[in-house]
Amino acid sequence: MSLNKRAIIIFALTLLWGCDKPPTERPMLEIHGRTMGTFYGVKVVGDFPGGEQALQSQVDGLLKHYNDEISTYDPNSSLSKFNQFNSTQPFPISQDMADIVISSVRVGERTHGVLDVTVGPLVNLWGFGPDKRPIKTPTDAQIAAARVKVGIKRLHVDVSSDHATMRKDQPDMYVDLSTVGEGFGADKVADFLESRGVHNYLVEIAGASRSRGLNAKGEPWRLAIQKPTDEIEEVQAIVQPDGRAISTSGSYRNYYELDGKRYSHIIDPVTGKPITHKLVSATVITPTALEADGLDTALMVMGPEKALAFAKEQHLAVYLISKTDQGFKAEYTDAFKPYLVK
Ligand code: FAD
């Protein structure tokens, strides 16, 4: 499983203990592919019009469409064209782009700006965007210069009955939707499946996942949260999301080391620097995968104490893993308990 930058190993776990195996399994279609610089998987229990081949081509087509909309790795994507548009004038965007930006800014406001999709100049400065890794850490002056281009309050989306536009208060602002792209894609594939009459499915894009109904054995979908190490793939906990979305953000896979220090891809918009605290994995369960995908990054920025306090205050279903001298420490909110199997 390449590029699995997330702490969830997505596999539909059946009840491996204490449950009689049903005599028959329902037919299940399973497809895999690459999207958004990572991987995806879809499991559909029952029929899909045109079978596995049709499912593969239609899901690939859907994900390519959204990649062409919101990728910052493709210089010709709609989002890249907005980032290249060196003006504060309104820039025409699609309704889908308006939806993902409005939803991302809403999650950002809920986290008091800790999640900030205008953080792109800092992400790129620290080498976690489409550009190359820096050969030395950015200077304070470079960080300060990038920070003045950041702030969700300076990004505006205007939607009318027949068109949508986006504009920035500073011409060289740069929007990076990497933190919510996979969740947005998982939501879109789930909506597509349901529009085709599919009600028993599992969709995962790099660990942001949506599921609904039952697996081929007639049991609820179960997913594993992985121990936050990039050496072995070991299960930390097993959850049963019961039709809700789940997403995990981690700081132990997407990082680099420079002069003996480790730099994570999670950037604190206030300091302009990668996080350095001991929270290494945050999992969130919410109704949509976009929301879970944005909130997990925000919790990673906050750090262990603030993330747990925020999750409790917001009654969020959250599972946090921190690194301690004695190993990993897991903490979760009361709202997470009903989803925890083991
Ligand atoms: P998450 O925790 O979900 O998000 C972390 C990412 O969010 C960081 O990488 C950074 O970009 C951003 N971020 C960091 N701090 C903050 C903050 N405080 N607020 C908001 N955002 C923040 N990668 C490739 O290598 N090649 C590709 O071709 C490629 N194409 C992509 C196309 C699309 C449409 C998208 C959405 C992403 C693409 N990516 C690509 C990026 C890659 O898929 C992941 O999105 C990225 O590595 C982060 O995902 P994650 O799940 O690891 O981290």
mmCIF file of C-alpha atoms and ligand atoms in Angstrom:
data_model
loop_
_atom_site.group_PDB
_atom_site.id
_atom_site.type_symbol
_atom_site.label_atom_id
_atom_site.label_comp_id
_atom_site.label_asym_id
_atom_site.label_seq_id
_atom_site.Cartn_x
_atom_site.Cartn_y
_atom_site.Cartn_z
ATOM 1 C CA MET A 1 0.000 0.000 0.000
ATOM 2 C CA SER A 2 2.018 2.931 -1.341
ATOM 3 C CA LEU A 3 1.757 6.555 -0.315
ATOM 4 C CA ASN A 4 -0.522 5.724 2.538
ATOM 5 C CA LYS A 5 0.054 9.027 4.319
ATOM 6 C CA ARG A 6 -2.725 8.328 6.722
ATOM 7 C CA ALA A 7 -3.002 6.390 9.915
ATOM 8 C CA ILE A 8 -5.979 4.350 8.803
ATOM 9 C CA ILE A 9 -5.493 1.023 7.121
ATOM 10 C CA ILE A 10 -8.714 0.765 5.200
ATOM 11 C CA PHE A 11 -9.943 -2.712 5.006
ATOM 12 C CA ALA A 12 -13.415 -3.982 5.654
ATOM 13 C CA LEU A 13 -12.758 -6.024 8.758
ATOM 14 C CA THR A 14 -15.271 -8.746 9.324
ATOM 15 C CA LEU A 15 -16.060 -9.751 12.861
ATOM 16 C CA LEU A 16 -13.157 -12.127 13.390
ATOM 17 C CA TRP A 17 -14.358 -13.340 16.731
ATOM 18 C CA GLY A 18 -17.587 -14.322 18.404
ATOM 19 C CA CYS A 19 -19.738 -14.105 15.318
ATOM 20 C CA ASP A 20 -21.114 -16.998 13.314
ATOM 21 C CA LYS A 21 -20.186 -16.783 9.669
ATOM 22 C CA PRO A 22 -23.339 -16.371 7.576
ATOM 23 C CA PRO A 23 -23.753 -19.308 5.170
ATOM 24 C CA THR A 24 -23.656 -17.168 2.047
ATOM 25 C CA GLU A 25 -21.859 -14.012 1.053
ATOM 26 C CA ARG A 26 -23.357 -11.435 -1.261
ATOM 27 C CA PRO A 27 -21.395 -10.652 -4.440
ATOM 28 C CA MET A 28 -18.982 -7.747 -4.013
ATOM 29 C CA LEU A 29 -17.287 -5.601 -6.664
ATOM 30 C CA GLU A 30 -13.877 -4.195 -5.709
ATOM 31 C CA ILE A 31 -11.818 -1.633 -7.613
ATOM 32 C CA HIS A 32 -8.605 0.233 -6.858
ATOM 33 C CA GLY A 33 -6.735 3.044 -8.536
ATOM 34 C CA ARG A 34 -4.592 6.118 -8.094
ATOM 35 C CA THR A 35 -5.878 9.619 -7.607
ATOM 36 C CA MET A 36 -4.721 12.917 -6.093
ATOM 37 C CA GLY A 37 -1.137 11.640 -5.816
ATOM 38 C CA THR A 38 -2.247 8.708 -3.693
ATOM 39 C CA PHE A 39 -4.468 5.614 -3.933
ATOM 40 C CA TYR A 40 -8.161 4.828 -3.687
ATOM 41 C CA GLY A 41 -10.315 1.751 -3.185
ATOM 42 C CA VAL A 42 -14.059 1.130 -3.601
ATOM 43 C CA LYS A 43 -16.052 -1.925 -2.495
ATOM 44 C CA VAL A 44 -19.667 -2.308 -3.663
ATOM 45 C CA VAL A 45 -21.841 -5.108 -2.296
ATOM 46 C CA GLY A 46 -24.460 -6.255 -4.807
ATOM 47 C CA ASP A 47 -24.798 -5.144 -8.415
ATOM 48 C CA PHE A 48 -23.568 -2.099 -10.250
ATOM 49 C CA PRO A 49 -24.935 -1.350 -13.741
ATOM 50 C CA GLY A 50 -22.279 -2.607 -16.198
ATOM 51 C CA GLY A 51 -20.334 -4.462 -13.502
ATOM 52 C CA GLU A 52 -16.764 -3.879 -12.229
ATOM 53 C CA GLN A 53 -15.475 -2.460 -15.533
ATOM 54 C CA ALA A 54 -18.157 0.219 -15.660
ATOM 55 C CA LEU A 55 -17.620 0.995 -11.963
ATOM 56 C CA GLN A 56 -13.853 1.397 -12.522
ATOM 57 C CA SER A 57 -14.192 3.679 -15.545
ATOM 58 C CA GLN A 58 -16.909 5.851 -14.014
ATOM 59 C CA VAL A 59 -15.120 6.274 -10.667
ATOM 60 C CA ASP A 60 -11.799 6.971 -12.443
ATOM 61 C CA GLY A 61 -13.548 9.564 -14.606
ATOM 62 C CA LEU A 62 -15.177 11.220 -11.596
ATOM 63 C CA LEU A 63 -11.903 11.423 -9.633
ATOM 64 C CA LYS A 64 -10.010 12.733 -12.667
ATOM 65 C CA HIS A 65 -12.611 15.484 -12.978
ATOM 66 C CA TYR A 66 -12.084 16.571 -9.376
ATOM 67 C CA ASN A 67 -8.316 16.251 -9.668
ATOM 68 C CA ASP A 68 -8.510 18.582 -12.691
ATOM 69 C CA GLU A 69 -10.501 21.008 -10.520
ATOM 70 C CA ILE A 70 -8.562 21.190 -7.251
ATOM 71 C CA SER A 71 -5.026 19.845 -7.776
ATOM 72 C CA THR A 72 -2.144 22.208 -6.983
ATOM 73 C CA TYR A 73 0.166 19.603 -8.591
ATOM 74 C CA ASP A 74 -1.347 20.155 -12.040
ATOM 75 C CA PRO A 75 -0.499 23.674 -13.295
ATOM 76 C CA ASN A 76 -3.537 23.524 -15.598
ATOM 77 C CA SER A 77 -6.113 22.683 -12.927
ATOM 78 C CA SER A 78 -8.835 25.222 -12.150
ATOM 79 C CA LEU A 79 -7.320 25.845 -8.721
ATOM 80 C CA SER A 80 -3.827 26.331 -10.145
ATOM 81 C CA LYS A 81 -5.244 28.831 -12.653
ATOM 82 C CA PHE A 82 -6.807 30.748 -9.726
ATOM 83 C CA ASN A 83 -3.505 30.680 -7.822
ATOM 84 C CA GLN A 84 -1.697 31.952 -10.961
ATOM 85 C CA PHE A 85 -4.292 34.738 -11.409
ATOM 86 C CA ASN A 86 -2.320 37.676 -10.047
ATOM 87 C CA SER A 87 -5.297 39.920 -9.311
ATOM 88 C CA THR A 88 -7.902 40.697 -6.647
ATOM 89 C CA GLN A 89 -10.650 40.663 -9.274
ATOM 90 C CA PRO A 90 -13.359 37.954 -9.174
ATOM 91 C CA PHE A 91 -12.232 34.706 -10.905
ATOM 92 C CA PRO A 92 -14.929 32.372 -12.345
ATOM 93 C CA ILE A 93 -15.062 28.953 -10.649
ATOM 94 C CA SER A 94 -17.290 25.880 -10.838
ATOM 95 C CA GLN A 95 -20.041 25.147 -8.324
ATOM 96 C CA ASP A 96 -17.958 22.180 -7.096
ATOM 97 C CA MET A 97 -14.984 24.447 -6.434
ATOM 98 C CA ALA A 98 -17.266 26.895 -4.638
ATOM 99 C CA ASP A 99 -18.668 24.038 -2.529
ATOM 100 C CA ILE A 100 -15.269 22.672 -1.432
ATOM 101 C CA VAL A 101 -13.838 26.127 -0.667
ATOM 102 C CA ILE A 102 -16.936 27.259 1.262
ATOM 103 C CA SER A 103 -16.953 23.983 3.262
ATOM 104 C CA SER A 104 -13.202 24.222 3.940
ATOM 105 C CA VAL A 105 -13.454 27.838 5.108
ATOM 106 C CA ARG A 106 -16.385 26.826 7.349
ATOM 107 C CA VAL A 107 -14.222 24.120 8.984
ATOM 108 C CA GLY A 108 -11.441 26.702 9.221
ATOM 109 C CA GLU A 109 -13.692 29.194 11.013
ATOM 110 C CA ARG A 110 -14.882 26.431 13.369
ATOM 111 C CA THR A 111 -11.224 25.820 14.316
ATOM 112 C CA HIS A 112 -10.544 29.570 14.698
ATOM 113 C CA GLY A 113 -8.280 29.632 11.642
ATOM 114 C CA VAL A 114 -6.066 26.707 12.658
ATOM 115 C CA LEU A 115 -7.210 24.953 9.485
ATOM 116 C CA ASP A 116 -6.485 27.482 6.756
ATOM 117 C CA VAL A 117 -6.626 26.517 3.059
ATOM 118 C CA THR A 118 -4.788 29.748 2.145
ATOM 119 C CA VAL A 119 -1.719 28.288 3.897
ATOM 120 C CA GLY A 120 -0.265 27.272 0.518
ATOM 121 C CA PRO A 121 2.642 29.793 0.504
ATOM 122 C CA LEU A 122 3.898 28.304 3.795
ATOM 123 C CA VAL A 123 3.304 24.695 2.670
ATOM 124 C CA ASN A 124 5.320 25.374 -0.483
ATOM 125 C CA LEU A 125 8.023 27.323 1.411
ATOM 126 C CA TRP A 126 8.593 24.275 3.666
ATOM 127 C CA GLY A 127 8.658 21.947 0.622
ATOM 128 C CA PHE A 128 5.363 20.059 1.057
ATOM 129 C CA GLY A 129 3.693 21.374 -2.078
ATOM 130 C CA PRO A 130 4.336 20.551 -5.734
ATOM 131 C CA ASP A 131 7.733 22.290 -5.611
ATOM 132 C CA LYS A 132 10.953 20.695 -4.491
ATOM 133 C CA ARG A 133 12.121 20.211 -0.913
ATOM 134 C CA PRO A 134 14.256 23.134 0.375
ATOM 135 C CA ILE A 135 17.938 22.376 0.910
ATOM 136 C CA LYS A 136 17.872 24.464 4.065
ATOM 137 C CA THR A 137 15.142 25.613 6.402
ATOM 138 C CA PRO A 138 13.449 28.888 5.453
ATOM 139 C CA THR A 139 14.670 32.043 7.186
ATOM 140 C CA ASP A 140 12.424 34.005 9.560
ATOM 141 C CA ALA A 141 12.191 36.705 6.885
ATOM 142 C CA GLN A 142 10.988 34.182 4.296
ATOM 143 C CA ILE A 143 8.421 32.793 6.766
ATOM 144 C CA ALA A 144 7.176 36.297 7.585
ATOM 145 C CA ALA A 145 6.895 37.133 3.871
ATOM 146 C CA ALA A 146 4.840 33.973 3.256
ATOM 147 C CA ARG A 147 2.654 34.482 6.324
ATOM 148 C CA VAL A 148 1.334 37.839 5.080
ATOM 149 C CA LYS A 149 -0.264 35.978 2.153
ATOM 150 C CA VAL A 150 -2.225 33.656 4.490
ATOM 151 C CA GLY A 151 -5.670 34.084 6.094
ATOM 152 C CA ILE A 152 -9.066 32.589 5.237
ATOM 153 C CA LYS A 153 -10.757 35.929 5.985
ATOM 154 C CA ARG A 154 -9.009 37.282 2.856
ATOM 155 C CA LEU A 155 -10.492 34.686 0.508
ATOM 156 C CA HIS A 156 -14.019 35.248 -0.789
ATOM 157 C CA VAL A 157 -16.438 33.045 -2.750
ATOM 158 C CA ASP A 158 -19.509 34.598 -4.316
ATOM 159 C CA VAL A 159 -22.256 32.305 -5.616
ATOM 160 C CA SER A 160 -25.268 33.509 -7.590
ATOM 161 C CA SER A 161 -28.041 31.519 -9.307
ATOM 162 C CA ASP A 162 -26.004 30.915 -12.479
ATOM 163 C CA HIS A 163 -22.323 31.376 -11.648
ATOM 164 C CA ALA A 164 -19.682 31.441 -8.928
ATOM 165 C CA THR A 165 -16.518 33.461 -8.489
ATOM 166 C CA MET A 166 -13.622 33.481 -6.048
ATOM 167 C CA ARG A 167 -11.375 36.434 -5.206
ATOM 168 C CA LYS A 168 -8.459 37.155 -2.915
ATOM 169 C CA ASP A 169 -7.620 40.308 -0.982
ATOM 170 C CA GLN A 170 -3.962 39.945 -2.024
ATOM 171 C CA PRO A 171 -3.017 38.999 -5.630
ATOM 172 C CA ASP A 172 -0.313 36.475 -4.619
ATOM 173 C CA MET A 173 -2.463 34.453 -2.208
ATOM 174 C CA TYR A 174 -2.369 30.698 -2.908
ATOM 175 C CA VAL A 175 -5.099 28.198 -2.013
ATOM 176 C CA ASP A 176 -4.061 24.614 -1.125
ATOM 177 C CA LEU A 177 -6.945 22.124 -0.768
ATOM 178 C CA SER A 178 -4.710 19.108 -0.079
ATOM 179 C CA THR A 179 -6.012 18.805 3.440
ATOM 180 C CA VAL A 180 -9.617 18.216 2.321
ATOM 181 C CA GLY A 181 -9.204 16.925 -1.256
ATOM 182 C CA GLU A 182 -9.336 13.247 -0.439
ATOM 183 C CA GLY A 183 -12.342 13.677 1.845
ATOM 184 C CA PHE A 184 -14.123 15.722 -0.815
ATOM 185 C CA GLY A 185 -13.365 13.011 -3.379
ATOM 186 C CA ALA A 186 -14.644 10.243 -1.059
ATOM 187 C CA ASP A 187 -17.885 12.175 -0.501
ATOM 188 C CA LYS A 188 -18.348 12.654 -4.253
ATOM 189 C CA VAL A 189 -17.793 8.939 -4.996
ATOM 190 C CA ALA A 190 -20.215 7.988 -2.194
ATOM 191 C CA ASP A 191 -22.840 10.387 -3.579
ATOM 192 C CA PHE A 192 -22.271 8.926 -7.063
ATOM 193 C CA LEU A 193 -22.757 5.324 -5.813
ATOM 194 C CA GLU A 194 -25.949 6.265 -4.003
ATOM 195 C CA SER A 195 -27.235 8.010 -7.127
ATOM 196 C CA ARG A 196 -26.791 4.637 -8.889
ATOM 197 C CA GLY A 197 -28.855 2.853 -6.230
ATOM 198 C CA VAL A 198 -25.872 1.411 -4.293
ATOM 199 C CA HIS A 199 -26.439 1.386 -0.520
ATOM 200 C CA ASN A 200 -23.781 -1.044 0.718
ATOM 201 C CA TYR A 201 -20.328 0.319 -0.044
ATOM 202 C CA LEU A 202 -16.927 1.363 1.283
ATOM 203 C CA VAL A 203 -15.007 4.212 -0.359
ATOM 204 C CA GLU A 204 -11.528 5.234 0.758
ATOM 205 C CA ILE A 205 -9.096 7.740 -0.656
ATOM 206 C CA ALA A 206 -5.772 7.722 1.229
ATOM 207 C CA GLY A 207 -7.581 6.945 4.415
ATOM 208 C CA ALA A 208 -10.393 9.478 4.191
ATOM 209 C CA SER A 209 -13.351 7.157 3.974
ATOM 210 C CA ARG A 210 -17.093 6.900 3.611
ATOM 211 C CA SER A 211 -19.043 3.707 4.104
ATOM 212 C CA ARG A 212 -22.680 2.705 4.289
ATOM 213 C CA GLY A 213 -24.740 -0.412 4.892
ATOM 214 C CA LEU A 214 -23.155 -3.855 5.255
ATOM 215 C CA ASN A 215 -20.193 -5.762 3.798
ATOM 216 C CA ALA A 216 -20.476 -8.958 1.725
ATOM 217 C CA LYS A 217 -20.949 -11.042 4.880
ATOM 218 C CA GLY A 218 -23.876 -8.903 5.945
ATOM 219 C CA GLU A 219 -21.871 -7.270 8.754
ATOM 220 C CA PRO A 220 -21.164 -3.592 9.418
ATOM 221 C CA TRP A 221 -18.030 -2.199 7.778
ATOM 222 C CA ARG A 222 -15.145 -2.038 10.201
ATOM 223 C CA LEU A 223 -11.939 -0.084 9.736
ATOM 224 C CA ALA A 224 -8.629 -0.102 11.523
ATOM 225 C CA ILE A 225 -6.687 2.852 12.863
ATOM 226 C CA GLN A 226 -3.024 2.091 12.390
ATOM 227 C CA LYS A 227 -0.305 2.424 15.000
ATOM 228 C CA PRO A 228 1.486 5.679 14.029
ATOM 229 C CA THR A 229 4.773 4.229 12.872
ATOM 230 C CA ASP A 230 6.157 4.233 9.345
ATOM 231 C CA GLU A 231 7.949 0.934 9.912
ATOM 232 C CA ILE A 232 5.238 -1.697 10.418
ATOM 233 C CA GLU A 233 1.535 -1.644 9.623
ATOM 234 C CA GLU A 234 0.011 -2.622 12.962
ATOM 235 C CA VAL A 235 -3.574 -2.089 14.129
ATOM 236 C CA GLN A 236 -4.058 0.420 16.960
ATOM 237 C CA ALA A 237 -7.856 0.243 17.188
ATOM 238 C CA ILE A 238 -10.867 -1.050 15.252
ATOM 239 C CA VAL A 239 -13.843 1.218 14.586
ATOM 240 C CA GLN A 240 -17.307 0.759 13.129
ATOM 241 C CA PRO A 241 -18.358 4.120 11.628
ATOM 242 C CA ASP A 242 -21.979 3.047 11.006
ATOM 243 C CA GLY A 243 -22.533 5.145 7.897
ATOM 244 C CA ARG A 244 -20.458 8.153 8.967
ATOM 245 C CA ALA A 245 -17.202 9.347 7.461
ATOM 246 C CA ILE A 246 -13.831 8.787 9.123
ATOM 247 C CA SER A 247 -10.459 10.348 8.427
ATOM 248 C CA THR A 248 -7.028 10.364 10.028
ATOM 249 C CA SER A 249 -4.158 12.790 9.747
ATOM 250 C CA GLY A 250 -0.677 11.796 10.861
ATOM 251 C CA SER A 251 2.724 13.467 11.128
ATOM 252 C CA TYR A 252 4.796 10.287 10.947
ATOM 253 C CA ARG A 253 4.742 9.546 7.244
ATOM 254 C CA ASN A 254 4.843 12.784 5.301
ATOM 255 C CA TYR A 255 7.950 14.493 6.696
ATOM 256 C CA TYR A 256 11.620 15.098 5.946
ATOM 257 C CA GLU A 257 14.732 15.474 8.059
ATOM 258 C CA LEU A 258 17.120 18.382 7.682
ATOM 259 C CA ASP A 259 20.179 19.025 9.898
ATOM 260 C CA GLY A 260 19.002 16.218 12.196
ATOM 261 C CA LYS A 261 15.535 17.752 12.729
ATOM 262 C CA ARG A 262 12.231 16.294 11.476
ATOM 263 C CA TYR A 263 9.809 18.584 9.640
ATOM 264 C CA SER A 264 6.154 17.522 9.252
ATOM 265 C CA HIS A 265 3.772 18.557 6.463
ATOM 266 C CA ILE A 266 1.307 19.985 8.996
ATOM 267 C CA ILE A 267 1.872 23.755 9.203
ATOM 268 C CA ASP A 268 0.750 26.031 12.032
ATOM 269 C CA PRO A 269 -0.551 29.168 10.256
ATOM 270 C CA VAL A 270 0.236 31.283 13.345
ATOM 271 C CA THR A 271 3.927 30.364 13.631
ATOM 272 C CA GLY A 272 4.325 29.709 9.911
ATOM 273 C CA LYS A 273 6.263 26.568 10.839
ATOM 274 C CA PRO A 274 5.641 22.799 10.848
ATOM 275 C CA ILE A 275 4.247 21.424 14.105
ATOM 276 C CA THR A 276 6.753 20.107 16.647
ATOM 277 C CA HIS A 277 4.521 18.742 19.465
ATOM 278 C CA LYS A 278 3.986 15.059 20.345
ATOM 279 C CA LEU A 279 0.540 14.470 18.796
ATOM 280 C CA VAL A 280 1.249 12.062 15.921
ATOM 281 C CA SER A 281 -2.185 10.928 14.776
ATOM 282 C CA ALA A 282 -5.728 12.353 14.909
ATOM 283 C CA THR A 283 -8.830 10.462 13.737
ATOM 284 C CA VAL A 284 -12.239 12.121 13.377
ATOM 285 C CA ILE A 285 -15.681 10.669 12.656
ATOM 286 C CA THR A 286 -18.248 13.108 11.191
ATOM 287 C CA PRO A 287 -21.145 13.005 8.701
ATOM 288 C CA THR A 288 -18.976 13.979 5.695
ATOM 289 C CA ALA A 289 -15.441 12.942 4.787
ATOM 290 C CA LEU A 290 -14.519 16.517 3.836
ATOM 291 C CA GLU A 291 -15.305 17.717 7.356
ATOM 292 C CA ALA A 292 -13.434 14.799 8.956
ATOM 293 C CA ASP A 293 -10.477 15.369 6.624
ATOM 294 C CA GLY A 294 -10.245 19.070 7.479
ATOM 295 C CA LEU A 295 -10.793 18.628 11.222
ATOM 296 C CA ASP A 296 -8.115 15.908 11.551
ATOM 297 C CA THR A 297 -5.490 18.303 10.179
ATOM 298 C CA ALA A 298 -6.706 21.093 12.465
ATOM 299 C CA LEU A 299 -6.395 18.797 15.499
ATOM 300 C CA MET A 300 -2.865 17.922 14.395
ATOM 301 C CA VAL A 301 -1.992 21.625 14.325
ATOM 302 C CA MET A 302 -3.490 22.179 17.813
ATOM 303 C CA GLY A 303 -1.392 19.508 19.577
ATOM 304 C CA PRO A 304 -2.553 16.932 22.161
ATOM 305 C CA GLU A 305 -3.981 19.077 24.960
ATOM 306 C CA LYS A 306 -5.705 21.737 22.840
ATOM 307 C CA ALA A 307 -7.005 19.117 20.368
ATOM 308 C CA LEU A 308 -8.656 17.073 23.140
ATOM 309 C CA ALA A 309 -10.144 20.191 24.757
ATOM 310 C CA PHE A 310 -11.460 21.421 21.383
ATOM 311 C CA ALA A 311 -12.920 17.994 20.534
ATOM 312 C CA LYS A 312 -14.715 17.800 23.899
ATOM 313 C CA GLU A 313 -16.009 21.363 23.641
ATOM 314 C CA GLN A 314 -17.319 20.621 20.123
ATOM 315 C CA HIS A 315 -18.641 17.133 21.075
ATOM 316 C CA LEU A 316 -16.542 15.647 18.280
ATOM 317 C CA ALA A 317 -15.860 11.896 17.904
ATOM 318 C CA VAL A 318 -12.048 12.027 18.052
ATOM 319 C CA TYR A 319 -9.240 9.507 18.669
ATOM 320 C CA LEU A 320 -5.771 10.951 19.349
ATOM 321 C CA ILE A 321 -2.412 9.192 19.597
ATOM 322 C CA SER A 322 0.560 10.972 21.177
ATOM 323 C CA LYS A 323 4.184 9.908 21.443
ATOM 324 C CA THR A 324 5.499 9.574 25.017
ATOM 325 C CA ASP A 325 8.798 8.333 26.492
ATOM 326 C CA GLN A 326 6.981 5.064 27.286
ATOM 327 C CA GLY A 327 5.528 4.620 23.762
ATOM 328 C CA PHE A 328 2.195 5.716 22.243
ATOM 329 C CA LYS A 329 -0.661 7.098 24.354
ATOM 330 C CA ALA A 330 -4.219 6.917 22.954
ATOM 331 C CA GLU A 331 -7.006 9.232 24.134
ATOM 332 C CA TYR A 332 -10.532 9.540 22.774
ATOM 333 C CA THR A 333 -13.647 11.535 23.450
ATOM 334 C CA ASP A 334 -16.920 10.156 24.850
ATOM 335 C CA ALA A 335 -18.452 10.870 21.433
ATOM 336 C CA PHE A 336 -15.951 8.421 19.879
ATOM 337 C CA LYS A 337 -16.773 5.536 22.277
ATOM 338 C CA PRO A 338 -19.862 4.186 20.428
ATOM 339 C CA TYR A 339 -17.759 3.632 17.271
ATOM 340 C CA LEU A 340 -14.877 1.861 19.016
ATOM 341 C CA VAL A 341 -14.995 -1.930 18.608
ATOM 342 C CA LYS A 342 -11.614 -2.761 20.064
HETATM 343 P P1 FAD B 1 -3.598 15.876 5.610
HETATM 344 O O1 FAD B 1 -3.291 15.917 7.040
HETATM 345 O O2 FAD B 1 -4.933 15.520 5.157
HETATM 346 O O3 FAD B 1 -3.319 17.326 4.987
HETATM 347 C C1 FAD B 1 -2.034 17.880 5.148
HETATM 348 C C2 FAD B 1 -1.850 18.752 3.935
HETATM 349 O O4 FAD B 1 -2.666 19.899 4.112
HETATM 350 C C3 FAD B 1 -0.423 19.225 3.839
HETATM 351 O O5 FAD B 1 0.282 18.402 2.917
HETATM 352 C C4 FAD B 1 -0.603 20.638 3.307
HETATM 353 O O6 FAD B 1 -0.743 20.599 1.894
HETATM 354 C C5 FAD B 1 -1.910 21.089 3.907
HETATM 355 N N1 FAD B 1 -1.815 21.748 5.207
HETATM 356 C C6 FAD B 1 -0.805 21.692 6.113
HETATM 357 N N2 FAD B 1 -1.110 22.431 7.197
HETATM 358 C C7 FAD B 1 -2.337 22.967 6.981
HETATM 359 C C8 FAD B 1 -3.205 23.831 7.711
HETATM 360 N N3 FAD B 1 -2.858 24.303 8.911
HETATM 361 N N4 FAD B 1 -4.391 24.177 7.162
HETATM 362 C C9 FAD B 1 -4.752 23.700 5.924
HETATM 363 N N5 FAD B 1 -3.975 22.894 5.179
HETATM 364 C C10 FAD B 1 -2.789 22.529 5.707
HETATM 365 N N6 FAD B 1 0.665 14.778 -3.983
HETATM 366 C C11 FAD B 1 1.666 14.338 -4.813
HETATM 367 O O7 FAD B 1 2.727 14.018 -4.301
HETATM 368 N N7 FAD B 1 1.499 14.259 -6.183
HETATM 369 C C12 FAD B 1 0.321 14.617 -6.785
HETATM 370 O O8 FAD B 1 0.186 14.548 -7.994
HETATM 371 C C13 FAD B 1 -0.749 15.083 -5.956
HETATM 372 N N8 FAD B 1 -1.928 15.449 -6.508
HETATM 373 C C14 FAD B 1 -2.937 15.891 -5.677
HETATM 374 C C15 FAD B 1 -4.167 16.255 -6.238
HETATM 375 C C16 FAD B 1 -5.219 16.660 -5.397
HETATM 376 C C17 FAD B 1 -6.537 17.027 -6.010
HETATM 377 C C18 FAD B 1 -5.020 16.742 -3.992
HETATM 378 C C19 FAD B 1 -6.145 17.197 -3.088
HETATM 379 C C20 FAD B 1 -3.799 16.408 -3.439
HETATM 380 C C21 FAD B 1 -2.749 15.974 -4.268
HETATM 381 N N9 FAD B 1 -1.521 15.616 -3.728
HETATM 382 C C22 FAD B 1 -0.513 15.149 -4.542
HETATM 383 C C23 FAD B 1 -1.245 15.751 -2.270
HETATM 384 C C24 FAD B 1 -1.474 14.423 -1.515
HETATM 385 O O9 FAD B 1 -2.505 13.683 -2.057
HETATM 386 C C25 FAD B 1 -1.985 14.698 -0.110
HETATM 387 O O10 FAD B 1 -3.137 15.506 -0.202
HETATM 388 C C26 FAD B 1 -1.041 15.450 0.747
HETATM 389 O O11 FAD B 1 0.149 14.770 0.848
HETATM 390 C C27 FAD B 1 -1.649 15.612 2.140
HETATM 391 O O12 FAD B 1 -2.567 14.596 2.436
HETATM 392 P P2 FAD B 1 -2.484 13.830 3.823
HETATM 393 O O13 FAD B 1 -3.697 13.041 3.844
HETATM 394 O O14 FAD B 1 -1.174 13.185 3.969
HETATM 395 O O15 FAD B 1 -2.448 15.012 4.912
#
